[in-house]
Coordinates of C-alpha atoms in Angstrom, one line a residue:
X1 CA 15.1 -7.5 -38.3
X2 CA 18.1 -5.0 -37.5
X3 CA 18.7 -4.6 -33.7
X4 CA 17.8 -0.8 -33.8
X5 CA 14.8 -2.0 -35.3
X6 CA 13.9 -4.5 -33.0
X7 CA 14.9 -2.1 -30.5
X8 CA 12.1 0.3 -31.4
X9 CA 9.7 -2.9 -32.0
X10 CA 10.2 -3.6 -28.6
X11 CA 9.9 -0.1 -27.3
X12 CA 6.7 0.4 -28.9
X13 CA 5.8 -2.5 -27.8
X14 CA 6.4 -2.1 -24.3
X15 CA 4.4 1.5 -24.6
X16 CA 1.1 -0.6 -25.8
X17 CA 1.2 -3.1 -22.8
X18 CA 1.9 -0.3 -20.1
X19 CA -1.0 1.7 -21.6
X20 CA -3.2 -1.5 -20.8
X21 CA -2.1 -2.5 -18.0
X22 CA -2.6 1.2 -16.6
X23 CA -6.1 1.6 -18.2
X24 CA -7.5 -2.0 -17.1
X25 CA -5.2 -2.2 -13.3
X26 CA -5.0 1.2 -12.1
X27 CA -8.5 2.2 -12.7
X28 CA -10.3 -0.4 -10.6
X29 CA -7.2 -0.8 -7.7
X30 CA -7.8 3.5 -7.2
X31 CA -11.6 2.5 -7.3
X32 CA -11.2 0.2 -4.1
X33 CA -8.9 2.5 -2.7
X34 CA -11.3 5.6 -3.3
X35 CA -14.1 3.4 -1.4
X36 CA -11.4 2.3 1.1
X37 CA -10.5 5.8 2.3
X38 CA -13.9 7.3 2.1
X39 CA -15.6 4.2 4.0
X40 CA -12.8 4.8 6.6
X41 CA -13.2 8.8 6.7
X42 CA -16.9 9.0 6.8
X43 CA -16.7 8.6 10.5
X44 CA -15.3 12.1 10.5
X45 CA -18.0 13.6 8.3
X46 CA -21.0 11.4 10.2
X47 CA -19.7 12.8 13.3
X48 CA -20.6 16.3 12.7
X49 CA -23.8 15.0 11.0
X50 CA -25.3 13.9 14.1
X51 CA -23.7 10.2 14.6
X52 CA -22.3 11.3 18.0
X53 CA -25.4 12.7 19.2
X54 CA -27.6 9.4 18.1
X55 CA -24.9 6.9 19.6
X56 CA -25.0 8.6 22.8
X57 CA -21.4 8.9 22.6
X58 CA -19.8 10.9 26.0
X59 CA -16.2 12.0 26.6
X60 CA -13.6 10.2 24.7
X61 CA -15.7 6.9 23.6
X62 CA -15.6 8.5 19.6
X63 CA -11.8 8.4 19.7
X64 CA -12.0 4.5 21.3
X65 CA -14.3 3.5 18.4
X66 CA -11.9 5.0 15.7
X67 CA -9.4 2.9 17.8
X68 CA -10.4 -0.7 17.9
X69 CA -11.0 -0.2 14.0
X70 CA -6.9 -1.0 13.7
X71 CA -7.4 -4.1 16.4
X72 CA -8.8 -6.5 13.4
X73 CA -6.9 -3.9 10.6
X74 CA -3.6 -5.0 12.1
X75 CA -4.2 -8.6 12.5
X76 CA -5.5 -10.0 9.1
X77 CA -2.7 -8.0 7.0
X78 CA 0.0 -11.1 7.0
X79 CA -2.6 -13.8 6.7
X80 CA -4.2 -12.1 4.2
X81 CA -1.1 -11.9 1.4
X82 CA -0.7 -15.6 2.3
X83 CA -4.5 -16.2 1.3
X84 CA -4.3 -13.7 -2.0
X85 CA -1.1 -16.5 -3.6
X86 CA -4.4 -19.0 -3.8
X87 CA -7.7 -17.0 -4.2
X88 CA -5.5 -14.3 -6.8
X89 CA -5.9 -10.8 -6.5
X90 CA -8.9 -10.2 -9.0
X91 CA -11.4 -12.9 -6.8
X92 CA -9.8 -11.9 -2.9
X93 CA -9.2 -8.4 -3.1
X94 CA -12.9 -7.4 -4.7
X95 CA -13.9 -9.9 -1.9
X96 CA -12.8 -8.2 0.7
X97 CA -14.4 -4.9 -0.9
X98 CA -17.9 -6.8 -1.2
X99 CA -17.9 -7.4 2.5
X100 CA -16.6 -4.2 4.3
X101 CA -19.3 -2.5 1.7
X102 CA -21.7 -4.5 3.6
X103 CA -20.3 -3.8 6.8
X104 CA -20.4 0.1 6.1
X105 CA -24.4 0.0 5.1
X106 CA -25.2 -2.0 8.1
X107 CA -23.6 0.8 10.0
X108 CA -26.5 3.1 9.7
X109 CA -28.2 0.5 12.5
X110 CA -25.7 1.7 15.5
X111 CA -28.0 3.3 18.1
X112 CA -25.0 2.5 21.0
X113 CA -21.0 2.7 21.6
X114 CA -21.4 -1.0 22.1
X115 CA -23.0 -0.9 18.5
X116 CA -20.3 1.3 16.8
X117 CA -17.2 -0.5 18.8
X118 CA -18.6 -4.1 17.0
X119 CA -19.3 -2.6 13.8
X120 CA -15.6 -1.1 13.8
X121 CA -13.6 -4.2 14.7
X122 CA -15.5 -6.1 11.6
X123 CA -14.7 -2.9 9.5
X124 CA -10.8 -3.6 10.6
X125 CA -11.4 -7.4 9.7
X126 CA -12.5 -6.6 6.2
X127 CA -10.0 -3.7 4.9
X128 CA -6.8 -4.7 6.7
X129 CA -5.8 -7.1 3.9
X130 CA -6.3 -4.9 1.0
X131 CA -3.3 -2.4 0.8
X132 CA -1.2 -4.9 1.3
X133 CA -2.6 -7.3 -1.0
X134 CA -2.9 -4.2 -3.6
X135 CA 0.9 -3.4 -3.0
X136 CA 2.3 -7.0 -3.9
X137 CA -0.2 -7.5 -6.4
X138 CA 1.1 -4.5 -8.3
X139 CA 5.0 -5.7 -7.7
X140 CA 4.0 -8.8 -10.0
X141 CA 3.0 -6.7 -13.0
X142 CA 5.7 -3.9 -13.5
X143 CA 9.3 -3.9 -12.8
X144 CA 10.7 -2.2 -10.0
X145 CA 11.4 1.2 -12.1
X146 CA 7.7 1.4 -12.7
X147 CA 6.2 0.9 -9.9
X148 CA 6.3 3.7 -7.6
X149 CA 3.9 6.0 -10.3
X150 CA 1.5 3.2 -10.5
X151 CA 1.3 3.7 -6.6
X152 CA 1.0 7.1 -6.1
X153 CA -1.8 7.4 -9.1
X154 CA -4.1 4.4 -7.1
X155 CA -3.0 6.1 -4.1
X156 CA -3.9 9.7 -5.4
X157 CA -7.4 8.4 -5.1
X158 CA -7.0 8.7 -1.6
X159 CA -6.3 12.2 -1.7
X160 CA -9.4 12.4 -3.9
X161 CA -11.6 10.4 -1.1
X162 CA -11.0 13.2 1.1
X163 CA -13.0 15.5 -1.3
X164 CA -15.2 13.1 -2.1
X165 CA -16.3 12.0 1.2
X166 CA -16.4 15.6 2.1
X167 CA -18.9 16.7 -1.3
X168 CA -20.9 13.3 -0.8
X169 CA -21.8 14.3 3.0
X170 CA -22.5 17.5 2.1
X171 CA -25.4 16.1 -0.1
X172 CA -26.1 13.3 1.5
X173 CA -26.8 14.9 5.0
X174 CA -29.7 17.1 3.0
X175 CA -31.4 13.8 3.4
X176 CA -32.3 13.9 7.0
X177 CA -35.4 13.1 7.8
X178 CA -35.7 11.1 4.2
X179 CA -37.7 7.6 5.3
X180 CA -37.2 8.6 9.0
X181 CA -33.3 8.5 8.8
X182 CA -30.9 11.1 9.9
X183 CA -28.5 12.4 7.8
X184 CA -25.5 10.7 9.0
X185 CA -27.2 7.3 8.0
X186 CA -27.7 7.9 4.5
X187 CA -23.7 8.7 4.9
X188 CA -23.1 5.4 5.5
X189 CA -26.1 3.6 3.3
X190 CA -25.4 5.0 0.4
X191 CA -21.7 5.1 -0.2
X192 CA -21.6 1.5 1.6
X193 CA -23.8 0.5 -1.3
X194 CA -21.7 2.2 -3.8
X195 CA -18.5 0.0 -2.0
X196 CA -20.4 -3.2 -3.0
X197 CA -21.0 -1.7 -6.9
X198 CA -17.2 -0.8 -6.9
X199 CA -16.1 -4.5 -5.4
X200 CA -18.4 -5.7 -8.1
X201 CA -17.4 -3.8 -11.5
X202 CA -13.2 -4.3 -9.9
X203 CA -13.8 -8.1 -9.8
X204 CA -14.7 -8.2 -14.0
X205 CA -12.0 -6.0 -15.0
X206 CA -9.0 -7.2 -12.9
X207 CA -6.9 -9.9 -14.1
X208 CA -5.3 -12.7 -11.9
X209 CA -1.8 -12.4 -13.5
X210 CA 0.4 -11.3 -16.5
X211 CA -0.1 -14.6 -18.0
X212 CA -3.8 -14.6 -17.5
X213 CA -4.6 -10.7 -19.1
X214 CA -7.5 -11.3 -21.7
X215 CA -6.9 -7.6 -23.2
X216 CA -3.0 -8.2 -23.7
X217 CA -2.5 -10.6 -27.1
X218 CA -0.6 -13.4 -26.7
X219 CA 2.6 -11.8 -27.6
X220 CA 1.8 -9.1 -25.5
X221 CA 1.7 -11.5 -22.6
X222 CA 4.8 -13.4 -23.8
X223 CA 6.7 -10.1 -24.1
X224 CA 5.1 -8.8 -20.6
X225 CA 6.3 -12.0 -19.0
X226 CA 9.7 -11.7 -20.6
X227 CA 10.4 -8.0 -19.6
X228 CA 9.0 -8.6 -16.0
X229 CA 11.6 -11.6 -15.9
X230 CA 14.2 -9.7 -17.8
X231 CA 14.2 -7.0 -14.9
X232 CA 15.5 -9.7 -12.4
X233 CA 19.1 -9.9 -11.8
X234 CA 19.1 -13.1 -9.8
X235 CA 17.6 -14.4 -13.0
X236 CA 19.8 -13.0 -15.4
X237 CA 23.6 -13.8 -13.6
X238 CA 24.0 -16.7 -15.9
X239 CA 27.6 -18.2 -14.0
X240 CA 26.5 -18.4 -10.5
X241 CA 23.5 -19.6 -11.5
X242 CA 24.6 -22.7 -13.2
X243 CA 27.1 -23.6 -10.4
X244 CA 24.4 -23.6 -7.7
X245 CA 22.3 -25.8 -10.2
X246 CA 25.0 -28.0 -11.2
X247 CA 26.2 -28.6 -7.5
X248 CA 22.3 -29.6 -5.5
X249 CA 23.2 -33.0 -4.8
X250 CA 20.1 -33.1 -2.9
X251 CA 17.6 -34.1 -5.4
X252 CA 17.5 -35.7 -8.5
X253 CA 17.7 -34.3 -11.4
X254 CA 14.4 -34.1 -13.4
X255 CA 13.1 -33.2 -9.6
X256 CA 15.3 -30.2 -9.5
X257 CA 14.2 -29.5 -13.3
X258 CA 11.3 -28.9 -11.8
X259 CA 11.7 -27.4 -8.8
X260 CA 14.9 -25.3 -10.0
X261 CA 15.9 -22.7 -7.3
X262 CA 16.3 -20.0 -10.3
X263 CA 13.0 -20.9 -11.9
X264 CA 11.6 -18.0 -13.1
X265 CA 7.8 -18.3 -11.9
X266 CA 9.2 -18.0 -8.4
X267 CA 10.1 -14.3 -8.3
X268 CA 7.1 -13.2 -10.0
X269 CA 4.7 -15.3 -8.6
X270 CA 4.1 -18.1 -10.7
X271 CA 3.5 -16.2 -14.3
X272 CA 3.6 -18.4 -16.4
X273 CA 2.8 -21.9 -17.6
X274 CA 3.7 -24.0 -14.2
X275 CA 1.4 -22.5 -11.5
X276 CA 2.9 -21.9 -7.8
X277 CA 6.5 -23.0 -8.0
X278 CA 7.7 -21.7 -5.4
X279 CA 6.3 -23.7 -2.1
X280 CA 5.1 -22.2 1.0
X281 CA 8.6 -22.0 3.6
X282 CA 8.2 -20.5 7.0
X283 CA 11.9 -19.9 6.4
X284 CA 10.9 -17.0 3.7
X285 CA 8.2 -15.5 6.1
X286 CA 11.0 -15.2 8.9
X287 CA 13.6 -14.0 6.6
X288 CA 10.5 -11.4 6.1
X289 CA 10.1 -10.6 9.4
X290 CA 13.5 -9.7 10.6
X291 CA 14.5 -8.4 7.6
X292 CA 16.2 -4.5 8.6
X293 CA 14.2 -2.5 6.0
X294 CA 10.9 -3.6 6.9
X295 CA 11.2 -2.7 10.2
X296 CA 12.9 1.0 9.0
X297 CA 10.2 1.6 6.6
X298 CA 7.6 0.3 9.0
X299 CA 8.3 2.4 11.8
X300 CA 8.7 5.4 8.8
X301 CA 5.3 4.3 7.8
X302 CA 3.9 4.5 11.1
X303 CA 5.4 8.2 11.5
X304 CA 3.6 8.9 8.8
X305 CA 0.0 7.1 9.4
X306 CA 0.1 9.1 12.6
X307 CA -0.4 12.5 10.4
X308 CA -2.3 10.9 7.1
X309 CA -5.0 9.1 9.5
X310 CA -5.3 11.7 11.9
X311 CA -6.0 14.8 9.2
X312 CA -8.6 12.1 7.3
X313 CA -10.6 11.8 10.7
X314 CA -10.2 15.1 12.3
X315 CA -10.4 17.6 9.4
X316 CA -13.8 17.6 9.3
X317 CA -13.5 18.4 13.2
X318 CA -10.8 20.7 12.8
X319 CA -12.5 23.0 10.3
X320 CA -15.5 23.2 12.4
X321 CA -13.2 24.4 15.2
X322 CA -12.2 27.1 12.5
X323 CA -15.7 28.6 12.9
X324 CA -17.9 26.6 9.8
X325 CA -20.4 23.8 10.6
X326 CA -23.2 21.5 8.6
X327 CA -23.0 22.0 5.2
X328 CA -20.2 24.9 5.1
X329 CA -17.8 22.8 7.5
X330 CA -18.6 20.1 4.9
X331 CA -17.6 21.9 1.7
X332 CA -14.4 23.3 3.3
X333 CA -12.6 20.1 3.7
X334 CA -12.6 19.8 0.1
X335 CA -10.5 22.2 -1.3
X336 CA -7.0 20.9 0.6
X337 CA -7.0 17.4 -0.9
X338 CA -7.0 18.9 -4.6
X339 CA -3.0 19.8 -4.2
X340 CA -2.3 16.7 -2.6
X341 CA -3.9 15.2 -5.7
X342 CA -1.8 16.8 -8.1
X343 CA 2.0 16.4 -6.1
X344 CA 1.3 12.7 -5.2
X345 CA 1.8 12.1 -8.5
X346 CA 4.6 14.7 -9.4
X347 CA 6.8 13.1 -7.0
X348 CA 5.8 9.6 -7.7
X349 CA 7.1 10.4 -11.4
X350 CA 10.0 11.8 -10.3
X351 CA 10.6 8.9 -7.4
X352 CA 10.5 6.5 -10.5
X353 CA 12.6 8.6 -13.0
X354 CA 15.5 9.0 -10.6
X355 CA 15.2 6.1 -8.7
X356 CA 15.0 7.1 -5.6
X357 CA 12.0 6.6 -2.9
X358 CA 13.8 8.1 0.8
X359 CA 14.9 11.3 -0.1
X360 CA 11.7 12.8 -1.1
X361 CA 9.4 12.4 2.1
X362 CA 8.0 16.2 2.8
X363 CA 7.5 17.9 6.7
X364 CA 4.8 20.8 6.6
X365 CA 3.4 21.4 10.1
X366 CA 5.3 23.9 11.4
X367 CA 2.9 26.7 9.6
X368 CA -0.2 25.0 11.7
X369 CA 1.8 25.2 15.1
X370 CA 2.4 28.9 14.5
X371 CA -0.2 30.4 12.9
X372 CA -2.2 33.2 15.0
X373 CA -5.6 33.1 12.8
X374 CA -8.6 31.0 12.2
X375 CA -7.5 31.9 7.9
X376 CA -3.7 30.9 8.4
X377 CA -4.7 27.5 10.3
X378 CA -7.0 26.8 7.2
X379 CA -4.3 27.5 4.9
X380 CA -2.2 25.2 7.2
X381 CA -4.2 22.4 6.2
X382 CA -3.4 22.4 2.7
X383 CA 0.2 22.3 3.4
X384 CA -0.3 19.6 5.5
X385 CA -2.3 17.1 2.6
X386 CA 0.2 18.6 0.4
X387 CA 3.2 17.3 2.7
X388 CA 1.5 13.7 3.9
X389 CA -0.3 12.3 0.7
X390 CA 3.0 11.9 -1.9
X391 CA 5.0 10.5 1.2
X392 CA 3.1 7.4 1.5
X393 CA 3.9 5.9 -2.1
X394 CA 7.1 6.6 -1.5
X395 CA 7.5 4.7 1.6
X396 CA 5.2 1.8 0.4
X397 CA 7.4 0.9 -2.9
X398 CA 10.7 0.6 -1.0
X399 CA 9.9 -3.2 0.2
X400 CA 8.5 -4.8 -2.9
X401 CA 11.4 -3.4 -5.1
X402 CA 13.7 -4.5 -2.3
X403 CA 12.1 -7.8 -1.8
X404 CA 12.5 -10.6 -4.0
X405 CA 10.9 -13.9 -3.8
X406 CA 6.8 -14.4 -3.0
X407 CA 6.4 -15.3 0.2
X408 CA 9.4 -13.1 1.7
X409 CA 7.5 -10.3 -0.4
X410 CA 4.1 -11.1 1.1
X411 CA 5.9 -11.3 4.4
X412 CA 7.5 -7.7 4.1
X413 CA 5.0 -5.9 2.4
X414 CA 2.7 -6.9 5.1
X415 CA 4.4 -6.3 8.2
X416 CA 5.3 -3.1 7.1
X417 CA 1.9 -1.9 6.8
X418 CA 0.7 -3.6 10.2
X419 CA 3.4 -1.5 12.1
X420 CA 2.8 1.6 10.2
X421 CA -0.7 0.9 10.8
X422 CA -0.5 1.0 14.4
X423 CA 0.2 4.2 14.1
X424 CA -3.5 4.4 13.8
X425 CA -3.9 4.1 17.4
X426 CA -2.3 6.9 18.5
X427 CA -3.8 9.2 15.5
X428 CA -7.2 8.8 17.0
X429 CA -6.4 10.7 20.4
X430 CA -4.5 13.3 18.5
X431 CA -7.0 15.8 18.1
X432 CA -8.9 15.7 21.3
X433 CA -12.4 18.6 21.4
X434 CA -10.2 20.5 24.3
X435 CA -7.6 21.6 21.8
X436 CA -10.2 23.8 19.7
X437 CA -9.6 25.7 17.5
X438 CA -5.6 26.1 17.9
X439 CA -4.9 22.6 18.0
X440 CA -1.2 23.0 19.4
X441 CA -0.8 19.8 21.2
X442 CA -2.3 17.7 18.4
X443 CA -0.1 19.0 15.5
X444 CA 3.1 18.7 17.8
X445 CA 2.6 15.4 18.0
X446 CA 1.9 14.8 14.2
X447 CA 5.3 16.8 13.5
X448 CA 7.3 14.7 16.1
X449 CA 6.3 11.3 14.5
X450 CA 6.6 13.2 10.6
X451 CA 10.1 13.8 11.8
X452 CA 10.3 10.1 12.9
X453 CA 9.4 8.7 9.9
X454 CA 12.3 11.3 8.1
X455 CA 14.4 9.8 10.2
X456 CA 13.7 6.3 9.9
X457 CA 13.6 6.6 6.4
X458 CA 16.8 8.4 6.2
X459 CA 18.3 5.7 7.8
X460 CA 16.9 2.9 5.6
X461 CA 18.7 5.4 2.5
X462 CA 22.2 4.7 4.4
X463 CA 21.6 1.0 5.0
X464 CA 21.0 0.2 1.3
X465 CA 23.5 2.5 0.1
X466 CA 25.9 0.6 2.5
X467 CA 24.7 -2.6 1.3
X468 CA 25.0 -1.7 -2.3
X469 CA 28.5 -0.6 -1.7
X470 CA 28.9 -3.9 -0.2
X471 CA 27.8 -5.9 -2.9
X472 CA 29.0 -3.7 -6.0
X473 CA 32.8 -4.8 -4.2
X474 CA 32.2 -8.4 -4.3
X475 CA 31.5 -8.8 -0.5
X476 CA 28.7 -10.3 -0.7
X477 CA 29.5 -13.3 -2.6
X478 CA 29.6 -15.5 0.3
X479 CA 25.3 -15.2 -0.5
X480 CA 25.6 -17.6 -3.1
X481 CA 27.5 -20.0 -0.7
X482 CA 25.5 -20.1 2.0
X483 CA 22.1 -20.5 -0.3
X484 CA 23.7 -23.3 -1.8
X485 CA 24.5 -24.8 1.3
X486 CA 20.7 -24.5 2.6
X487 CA 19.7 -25.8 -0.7
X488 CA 22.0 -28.9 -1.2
X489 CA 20.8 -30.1 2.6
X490 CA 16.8 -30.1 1.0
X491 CA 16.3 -26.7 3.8
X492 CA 15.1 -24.4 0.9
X493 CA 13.3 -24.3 -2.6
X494 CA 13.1 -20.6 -2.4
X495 CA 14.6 -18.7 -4.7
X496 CA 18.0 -16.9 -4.0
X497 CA 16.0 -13.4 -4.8
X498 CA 17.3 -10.4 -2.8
X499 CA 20.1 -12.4 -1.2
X500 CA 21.9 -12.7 -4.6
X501 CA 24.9 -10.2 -4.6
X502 CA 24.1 -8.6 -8.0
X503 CA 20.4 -7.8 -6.8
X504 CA 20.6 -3.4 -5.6
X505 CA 18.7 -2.2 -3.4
X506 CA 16.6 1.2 -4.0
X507 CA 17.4 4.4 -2.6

């Protein structure tokens, strides 16, 4: 075969597997997502269907219980990408689905703010693990120019939640009184029990790896592996490589055979015939935790939480501030998530095409802050999901094309979520009942921490251009000498990944 030829083969080729790989992944990983955001929102929509009235909630005990949610959340994010290398993906992450469905139906029982407080902290315990564990599960089945559209079309399901959550309450709450329940309870019985279906009909379509796909062929999956692999310059530097190999005095040599530092099952997690190469090092999850960018992008994250988790939770409030309640107030928090829909993935295509992931996070509260009428504030709102929805993809696929090697991955991924995530603590005493209907304070606030998370993010842009300069000059060729060093003395098996000088960071 010509090389033209076999360059079209391959392109064609590599069209086929994406298709799959989007029509058996993306569905089920927006599916959990979808339940994810709509189990977490219902609060919002139970609220004004009673739930505060039956809990005997006073003053600001409904903002605490939205608050110890991110307690648990915040805790089980790192230990859970460590558990996902051994369960896999397709059994933990429909796991942890399974049991926060549970966890949701069983909140129809709360008669108390003791009741509500518990059921939120086991809530937290449940879904903290799954973004993250979702995020790095993606980075092992596309290459790093791919990646960000696959995130913003599962996360575009989270725009969609928002109108779902808000049609489901709408028809659900005309069940009160059904079996002696109020409405607000058939809120959370029914779409928990939908969660468990989801976790359910996710778990038989996922696959565990590339390697392990059972609708690829098997020369699908050995092309899939080999393009994956292909993508990875610490792989594909052939000269340095072969001195670091050549010079590990440390170990014998069918032991470093198999335990090579460039093995290429270590930066994609083990896909392909020898399972979990790369060992377990606290050294990788500390190199995680310090590393510059995941604190940047964390604290751009958390910037940004503050205004995504705060318009989830209060819009339902807000719009009943506006002058609308029951069913009406219901039906008007649809409409603003449909743009957000649409743009979340517009700029995810055009994140990936350009390669570029900083530069296009959006501001849009100023028009809230201002406006002067109950119409204007509602149009407000759909600037605002507009503005806050495509940010977050952006933001989340910075670290796992920027991180290279499992563990230091997991480690980033991870952290970067749990100190966005805090974020969630201060977005549930944004929007306090005193504000109503203008809600000055609360959308200040949201536009100081949006223009954090600019900021934070524009700074993470400088580093990595700073660092690419860096490395495109040859100064960072001292990497491969220090690595070596740390392997030779028997201190690493890690791979080299994003220390290697020919490994660029995204914008």
């Amino acid at each position: 075969m010509t090389s033209a030829a076999q360059t079209r083969y391959d392109s064609a080729l590599t069209r086929k597997i994406l298709w799959k790989l989007d029509c058996c992944i993306l569905p089920p990983l927006a599916l959990l997502w979808l339940a994810n955001f709509i189990d977490r929102s219902n609060i919002g929509n139970a609220r004004i269907a009673g739930l505060e009235r039956d809990a005997h909630l006073e003053g600001n005990q409904f903002n605490i219980a939205l608050a110890v949610f991110y307690v648990t959340y915040l805790l089980v994010e790192i230990p859970s990408n460590m558990v996902l290398k051994k369960m896999k993906a397709n059994r933990w992450l429909p796991l942890l689905v399974f049991f926060w469905g549970i966890v949701t139906t069983l909140t129809c029982l709360v008669q108390s703010f003791g009741g509500l407080l518990a059921i939120r902290l086991c809530l937290g315990l449940c879904e903290g693990g799954l973004l993250p564990g979702m995020i790095l599960y993606l980075s092992t089945m596309y290459r790093r120019e791919e990646f960000q559209l696959r995130v913003g079309i599962f996360y575009a399901s989270a725009s969609l939640s928002g109108a779902f959550g808000g049609l489901l309450a709408t028809a659900i709450i005309k069940m009160e009184g059904v079996g002696g329940l109020a409405g607000w309870k058939w809120i959370y019985i029914l779409e928990g029990l939908a969660t468990i279906i989801a976790s359910l009909v996710s778990a038989s379509i996922l696959p565990a790896d590339l390697s392990s796909a059972r609708f690829l062929t098997e020369e699908e999956r050995a092309f899939a592996l080999k393009r994956l692999l292909a993508s990875d310059v610490t792989i594909s530097t052939g000269p340095s490589v072969q001195q670091i190999r050549s010079s590990s005095t440390s170990m014998d040599k069918d032991k470093a055979d198999k335990q090579d530092v460039f093995d290429t099952t270590t930066t994609t997690s083990g896909h392909n015939d020898k399972k979990d190469v790369e060992p377990f090092e606290l050294r990788e999850v500390i190199r995680g935790l310090t590393d510059i960018q995941t604190w940047l992008t964390g604290i751009a994250y958390l910037g940004l939480i503050v205004s995504l988790y705060s318009y989830s939770l209060f819009l339902p409030t807000i719009v009943s501030g506006l002058g609308y309640s029951g069913g009406a107030a219901q039906l008007h928090t649809v409409p603003p998530y449909v743009p957000a829909v649409v743009l979340t993935v517009v700029v995810a295509v055009l994140s990936d095409q350009w390669s570029l992931r900083g530069p296009f996070i959006l501001i849009c509260y100023i028009l809230a802050i201002t406006a002067q009428t109950n119409a204007i504030r509602y149009v407000a709102v759909f600037f605002m999901a507009s503005g806050i929805y495509p940010s977050a993809p952006c933001i989340l696929s910075i670290l796992p094309n920027n991180s290279s090697g499992y563990f230091k991955k997991a480690t980033t991924t991870a952290l970067q979520l749990a100190i966005g995530n805090t974020g969630g603590f201060i977005a549930t005493f944004v929007y306090t009942q005193d504000q109503a209907p203008k809600y000055i304070r609360g959308h200040s606030i949201v536009l100081g921490f949006i223009i954090l998370s600019y900021l934070s993010t524009a700074a993470n842009v400088c580093y990595c251009l700073w660092e690419n300069k860096a490395r495109k000059e040859g100064r960072r060729e001292i990497n491969l000498e220090k690595y070596q060093r740390l392997w030779n003395a028997g201190k690493t098996r890690a791979p080299i990944g994003d220390r290697h000088p020919k490994f660029l960071f995204t914008l």
